PDB file of C-alpha atoms in Angstrom:
ATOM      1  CA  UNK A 152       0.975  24.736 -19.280  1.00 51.00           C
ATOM      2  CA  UNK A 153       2.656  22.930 -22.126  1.00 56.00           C
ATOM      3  CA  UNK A 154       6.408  25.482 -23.168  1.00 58.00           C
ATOM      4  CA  UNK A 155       5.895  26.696 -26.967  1.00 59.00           C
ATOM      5  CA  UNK A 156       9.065  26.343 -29.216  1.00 59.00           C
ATOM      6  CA  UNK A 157       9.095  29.501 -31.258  1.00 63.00           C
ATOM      7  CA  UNK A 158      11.706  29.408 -33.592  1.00 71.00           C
ATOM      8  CA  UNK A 159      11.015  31.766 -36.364  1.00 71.00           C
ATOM      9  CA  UNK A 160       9.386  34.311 -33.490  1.00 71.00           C
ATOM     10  CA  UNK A 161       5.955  34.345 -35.725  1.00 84.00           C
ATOM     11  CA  UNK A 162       2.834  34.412 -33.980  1.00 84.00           C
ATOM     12  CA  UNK A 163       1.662  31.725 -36.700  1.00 84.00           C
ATOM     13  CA  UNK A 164       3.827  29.435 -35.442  1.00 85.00           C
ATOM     14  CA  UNK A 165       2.380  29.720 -31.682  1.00 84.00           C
ATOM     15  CA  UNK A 166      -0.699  28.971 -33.390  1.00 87.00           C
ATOM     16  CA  UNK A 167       0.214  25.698 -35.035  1.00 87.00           C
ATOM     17  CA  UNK A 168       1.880  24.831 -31.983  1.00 85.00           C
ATOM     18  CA  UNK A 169      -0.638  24.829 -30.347  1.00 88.00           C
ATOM     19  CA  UNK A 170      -3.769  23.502 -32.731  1.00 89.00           C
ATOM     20  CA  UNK A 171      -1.626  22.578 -35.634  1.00 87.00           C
ATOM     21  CA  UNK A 172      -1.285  18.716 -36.896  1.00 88.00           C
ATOM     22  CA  UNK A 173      -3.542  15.937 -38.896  1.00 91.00           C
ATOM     23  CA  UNK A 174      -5.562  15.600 -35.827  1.00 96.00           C
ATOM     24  CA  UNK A 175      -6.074  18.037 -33.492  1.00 96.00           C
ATOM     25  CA  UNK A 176      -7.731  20.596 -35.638  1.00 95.00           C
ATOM     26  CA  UNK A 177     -10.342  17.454 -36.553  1.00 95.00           C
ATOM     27  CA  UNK A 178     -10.810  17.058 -32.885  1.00 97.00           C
ATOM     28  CA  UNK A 179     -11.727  20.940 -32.503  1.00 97.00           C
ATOM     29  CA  UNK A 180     -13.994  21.210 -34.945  1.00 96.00           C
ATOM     30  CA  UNK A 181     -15.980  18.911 -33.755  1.00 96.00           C
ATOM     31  CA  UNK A 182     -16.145  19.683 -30.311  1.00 97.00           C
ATOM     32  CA  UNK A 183     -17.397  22.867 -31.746  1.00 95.00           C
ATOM     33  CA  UNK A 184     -21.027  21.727 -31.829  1.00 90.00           C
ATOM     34  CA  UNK A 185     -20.402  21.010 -27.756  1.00 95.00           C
ATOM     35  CA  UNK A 186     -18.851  18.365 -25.282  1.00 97.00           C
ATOM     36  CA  UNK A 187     -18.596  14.832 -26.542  1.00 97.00           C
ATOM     37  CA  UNK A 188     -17.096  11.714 -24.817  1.00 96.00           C
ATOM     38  CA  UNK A 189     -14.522   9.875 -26.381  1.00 95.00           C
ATOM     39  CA  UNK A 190     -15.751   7.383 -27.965  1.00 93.00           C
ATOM     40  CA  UNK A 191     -18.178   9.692 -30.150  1.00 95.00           C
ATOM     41  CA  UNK A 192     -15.111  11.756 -30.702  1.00 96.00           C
ATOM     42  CA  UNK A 193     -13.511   8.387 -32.204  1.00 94.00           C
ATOM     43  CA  UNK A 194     -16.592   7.688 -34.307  1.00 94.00           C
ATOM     44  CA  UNK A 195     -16.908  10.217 -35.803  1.00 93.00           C
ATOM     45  CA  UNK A 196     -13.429  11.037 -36.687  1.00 92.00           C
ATOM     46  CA  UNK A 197     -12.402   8.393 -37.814  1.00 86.00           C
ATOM     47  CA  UNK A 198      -9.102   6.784 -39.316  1.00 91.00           C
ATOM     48  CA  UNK A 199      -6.901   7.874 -35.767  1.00 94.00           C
ATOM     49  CA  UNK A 200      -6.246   5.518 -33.691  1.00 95.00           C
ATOM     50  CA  UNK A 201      -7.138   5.264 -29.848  1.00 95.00           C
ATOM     51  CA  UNK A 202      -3.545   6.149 -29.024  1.00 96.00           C
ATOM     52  CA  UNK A 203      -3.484   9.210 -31.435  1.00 97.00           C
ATOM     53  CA  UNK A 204      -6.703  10.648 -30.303  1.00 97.00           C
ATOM     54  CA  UNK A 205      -5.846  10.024 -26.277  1.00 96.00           C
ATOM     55  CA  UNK A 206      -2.525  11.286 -26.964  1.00 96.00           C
ATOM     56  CA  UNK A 207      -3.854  14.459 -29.218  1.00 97.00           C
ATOM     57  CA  UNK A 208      -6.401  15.385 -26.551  1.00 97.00           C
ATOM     58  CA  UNK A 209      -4.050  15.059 -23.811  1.00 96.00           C
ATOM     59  CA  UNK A 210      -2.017  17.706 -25.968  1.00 95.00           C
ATOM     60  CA  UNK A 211      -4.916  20.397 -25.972  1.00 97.00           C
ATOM     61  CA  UNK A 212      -5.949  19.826 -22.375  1.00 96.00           C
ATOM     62  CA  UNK A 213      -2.034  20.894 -21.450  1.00 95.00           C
ATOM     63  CA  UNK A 214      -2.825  24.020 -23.659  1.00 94.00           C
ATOM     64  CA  UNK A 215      -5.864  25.108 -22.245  1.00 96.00           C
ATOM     65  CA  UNK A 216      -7.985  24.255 -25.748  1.00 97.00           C
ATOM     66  CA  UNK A 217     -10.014  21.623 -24.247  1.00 98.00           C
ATOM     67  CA  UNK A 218     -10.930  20.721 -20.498  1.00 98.00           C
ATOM     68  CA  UNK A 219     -11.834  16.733 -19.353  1.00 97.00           C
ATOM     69  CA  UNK A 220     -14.617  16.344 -17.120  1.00 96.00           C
ATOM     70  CA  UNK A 221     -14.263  12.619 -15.339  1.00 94.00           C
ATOM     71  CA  UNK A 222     -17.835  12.061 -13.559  1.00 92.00           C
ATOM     72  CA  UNK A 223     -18.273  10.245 -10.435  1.00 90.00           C
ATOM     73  CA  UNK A 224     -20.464   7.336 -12.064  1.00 89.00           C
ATOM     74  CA  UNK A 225     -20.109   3.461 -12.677  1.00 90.00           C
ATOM     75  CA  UNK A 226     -18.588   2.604 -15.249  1.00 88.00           C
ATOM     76  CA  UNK A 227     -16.541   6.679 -15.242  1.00 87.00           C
ATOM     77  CA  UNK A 228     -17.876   8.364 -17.574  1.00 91.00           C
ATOM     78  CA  UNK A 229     -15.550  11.525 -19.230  1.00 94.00           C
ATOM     79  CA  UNK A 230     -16.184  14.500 -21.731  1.00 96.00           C
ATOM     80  CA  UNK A 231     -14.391  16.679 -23.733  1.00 98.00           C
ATOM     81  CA  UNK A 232     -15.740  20.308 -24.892  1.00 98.00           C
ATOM     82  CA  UNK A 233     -13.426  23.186 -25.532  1.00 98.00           C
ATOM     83  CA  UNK A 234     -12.323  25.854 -23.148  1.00 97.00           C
ATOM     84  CA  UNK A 235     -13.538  29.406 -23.552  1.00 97.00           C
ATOM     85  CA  UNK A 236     -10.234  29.914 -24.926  1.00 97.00           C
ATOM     86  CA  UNK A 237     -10.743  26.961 -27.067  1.00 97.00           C
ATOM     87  CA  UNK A 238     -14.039  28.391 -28.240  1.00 97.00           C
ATOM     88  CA  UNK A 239     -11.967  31.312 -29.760  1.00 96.00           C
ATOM     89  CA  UNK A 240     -10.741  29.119 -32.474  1.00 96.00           C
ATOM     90  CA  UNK A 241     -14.290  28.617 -34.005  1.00 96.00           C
ATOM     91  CA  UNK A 242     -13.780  31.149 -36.468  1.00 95.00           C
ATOM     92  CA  UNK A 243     -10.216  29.546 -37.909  1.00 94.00           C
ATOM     93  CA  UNK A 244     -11.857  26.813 -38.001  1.00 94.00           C
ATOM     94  CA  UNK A 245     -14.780  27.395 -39.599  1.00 94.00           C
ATOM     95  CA  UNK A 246     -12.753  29.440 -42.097  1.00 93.00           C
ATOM     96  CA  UNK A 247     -10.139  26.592 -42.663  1.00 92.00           C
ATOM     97  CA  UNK A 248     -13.203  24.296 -43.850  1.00 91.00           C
ATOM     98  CA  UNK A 249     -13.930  27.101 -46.054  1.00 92.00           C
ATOM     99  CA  UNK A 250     -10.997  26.989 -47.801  1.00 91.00           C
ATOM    100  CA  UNK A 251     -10.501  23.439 -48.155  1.00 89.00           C
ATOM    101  CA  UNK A 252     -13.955  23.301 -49.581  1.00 88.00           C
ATOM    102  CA  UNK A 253     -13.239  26.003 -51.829  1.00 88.00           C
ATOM    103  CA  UNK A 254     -10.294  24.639 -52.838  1.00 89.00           C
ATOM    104  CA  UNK A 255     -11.239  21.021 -52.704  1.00 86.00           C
ATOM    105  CA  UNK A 256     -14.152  22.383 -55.432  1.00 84.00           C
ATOM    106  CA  UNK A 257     -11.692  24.141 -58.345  1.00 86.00           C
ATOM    107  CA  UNK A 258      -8.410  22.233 -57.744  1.00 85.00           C
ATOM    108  CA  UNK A 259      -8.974  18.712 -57.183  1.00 81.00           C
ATOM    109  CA  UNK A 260     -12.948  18.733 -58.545  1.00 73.00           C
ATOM    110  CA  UNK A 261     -14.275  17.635 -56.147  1.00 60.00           C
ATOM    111  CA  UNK A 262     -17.832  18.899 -54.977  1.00 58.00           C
ATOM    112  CA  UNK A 263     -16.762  19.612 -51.120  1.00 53.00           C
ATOM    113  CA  UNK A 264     -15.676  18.279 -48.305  1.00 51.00           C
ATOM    114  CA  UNK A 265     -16.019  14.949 -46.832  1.00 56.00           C
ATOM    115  CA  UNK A 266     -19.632  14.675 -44.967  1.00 53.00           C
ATOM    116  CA  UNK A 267     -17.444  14.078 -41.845  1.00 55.00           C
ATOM    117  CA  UNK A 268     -16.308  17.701 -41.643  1.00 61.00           C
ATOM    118  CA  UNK A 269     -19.645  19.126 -42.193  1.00 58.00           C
ATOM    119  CA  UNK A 270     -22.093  21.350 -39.887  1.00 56.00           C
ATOM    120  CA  UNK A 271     -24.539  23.691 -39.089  1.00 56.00           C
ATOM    121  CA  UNK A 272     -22.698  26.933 -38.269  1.00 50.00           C
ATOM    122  CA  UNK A 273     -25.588  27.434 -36.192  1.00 52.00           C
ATOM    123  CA  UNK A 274     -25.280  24.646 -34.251  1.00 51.00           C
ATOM    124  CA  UNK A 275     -21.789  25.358 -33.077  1.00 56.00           C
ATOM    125  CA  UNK A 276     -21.297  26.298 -29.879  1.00 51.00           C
ATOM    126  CA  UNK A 277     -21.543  30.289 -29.491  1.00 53.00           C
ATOM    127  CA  UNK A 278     -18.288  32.430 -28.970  1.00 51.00           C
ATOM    128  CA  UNK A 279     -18.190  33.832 -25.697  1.00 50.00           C
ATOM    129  CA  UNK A 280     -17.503  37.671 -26.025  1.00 44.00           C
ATOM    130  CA  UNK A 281     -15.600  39.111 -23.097  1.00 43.00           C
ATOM    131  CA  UNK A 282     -17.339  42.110 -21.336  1.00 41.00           C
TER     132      UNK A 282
END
């Protein structure tokens, strides 16, 4: 598992070590709604390259966020969905939408976010509660 620099000794920073960036909090939210393969990931995220997004999910793998499943078909065909500990970050991210929408709305007047970063909450994938 990928070593965590923690520098100020904040548990904040662990966290933005870990799912902080441009990209990789894009890439969670929408594996929220379940497993995609890559090239739906890079459709519908648009603007990052190939590179970026390879390299970004390659990133949360090594943290335990997201697991790759590489299927034993011609052509290989791979997913991405999040971990059960990736699954955990559904409500930061669902309240980090919240607040750019709200924010979006009465500082830069705009009506919300981009249709991009939209969803049913319903349709996300259910948190796992541990028993």
């Amino acid at each position: 598992m990928k070593r965590l620099n923690r520098k100020s000794g904040c548990a904040v920073e662990v966290t933005l070590s870990v799912m902080g960036g441009t990209w990789k909090p894009i890439i969670l939210f929408h594996l929220l709604h379940g497993k995609k393969r890559f090239s739906e990931l890079d459709r519908q995220i648009g603007g990052i390259t190939q590179r970026m997004l390879t390299l970004q999910l390659r990133e949360l793998e090594e943290t335990g966020i997201v697991e790759r499943t590489v299927h034993a078909e011609v052509p290989p065909r791979v997913d991405y969905a999040l971990t059960a500990l990736g699954q955990t970050l559904q409500p930061v991210l669902l309240a980090m939408r919240h607040w750019g929408e709200t924010y979006a709305r009465e500082h830069l007047q705009e009506d919300a976010a981009p249709a991009h970063c939209t969803m049913d909450t319903e349709a996300a994938v259910p948190l796992q509660r541990a028993a």
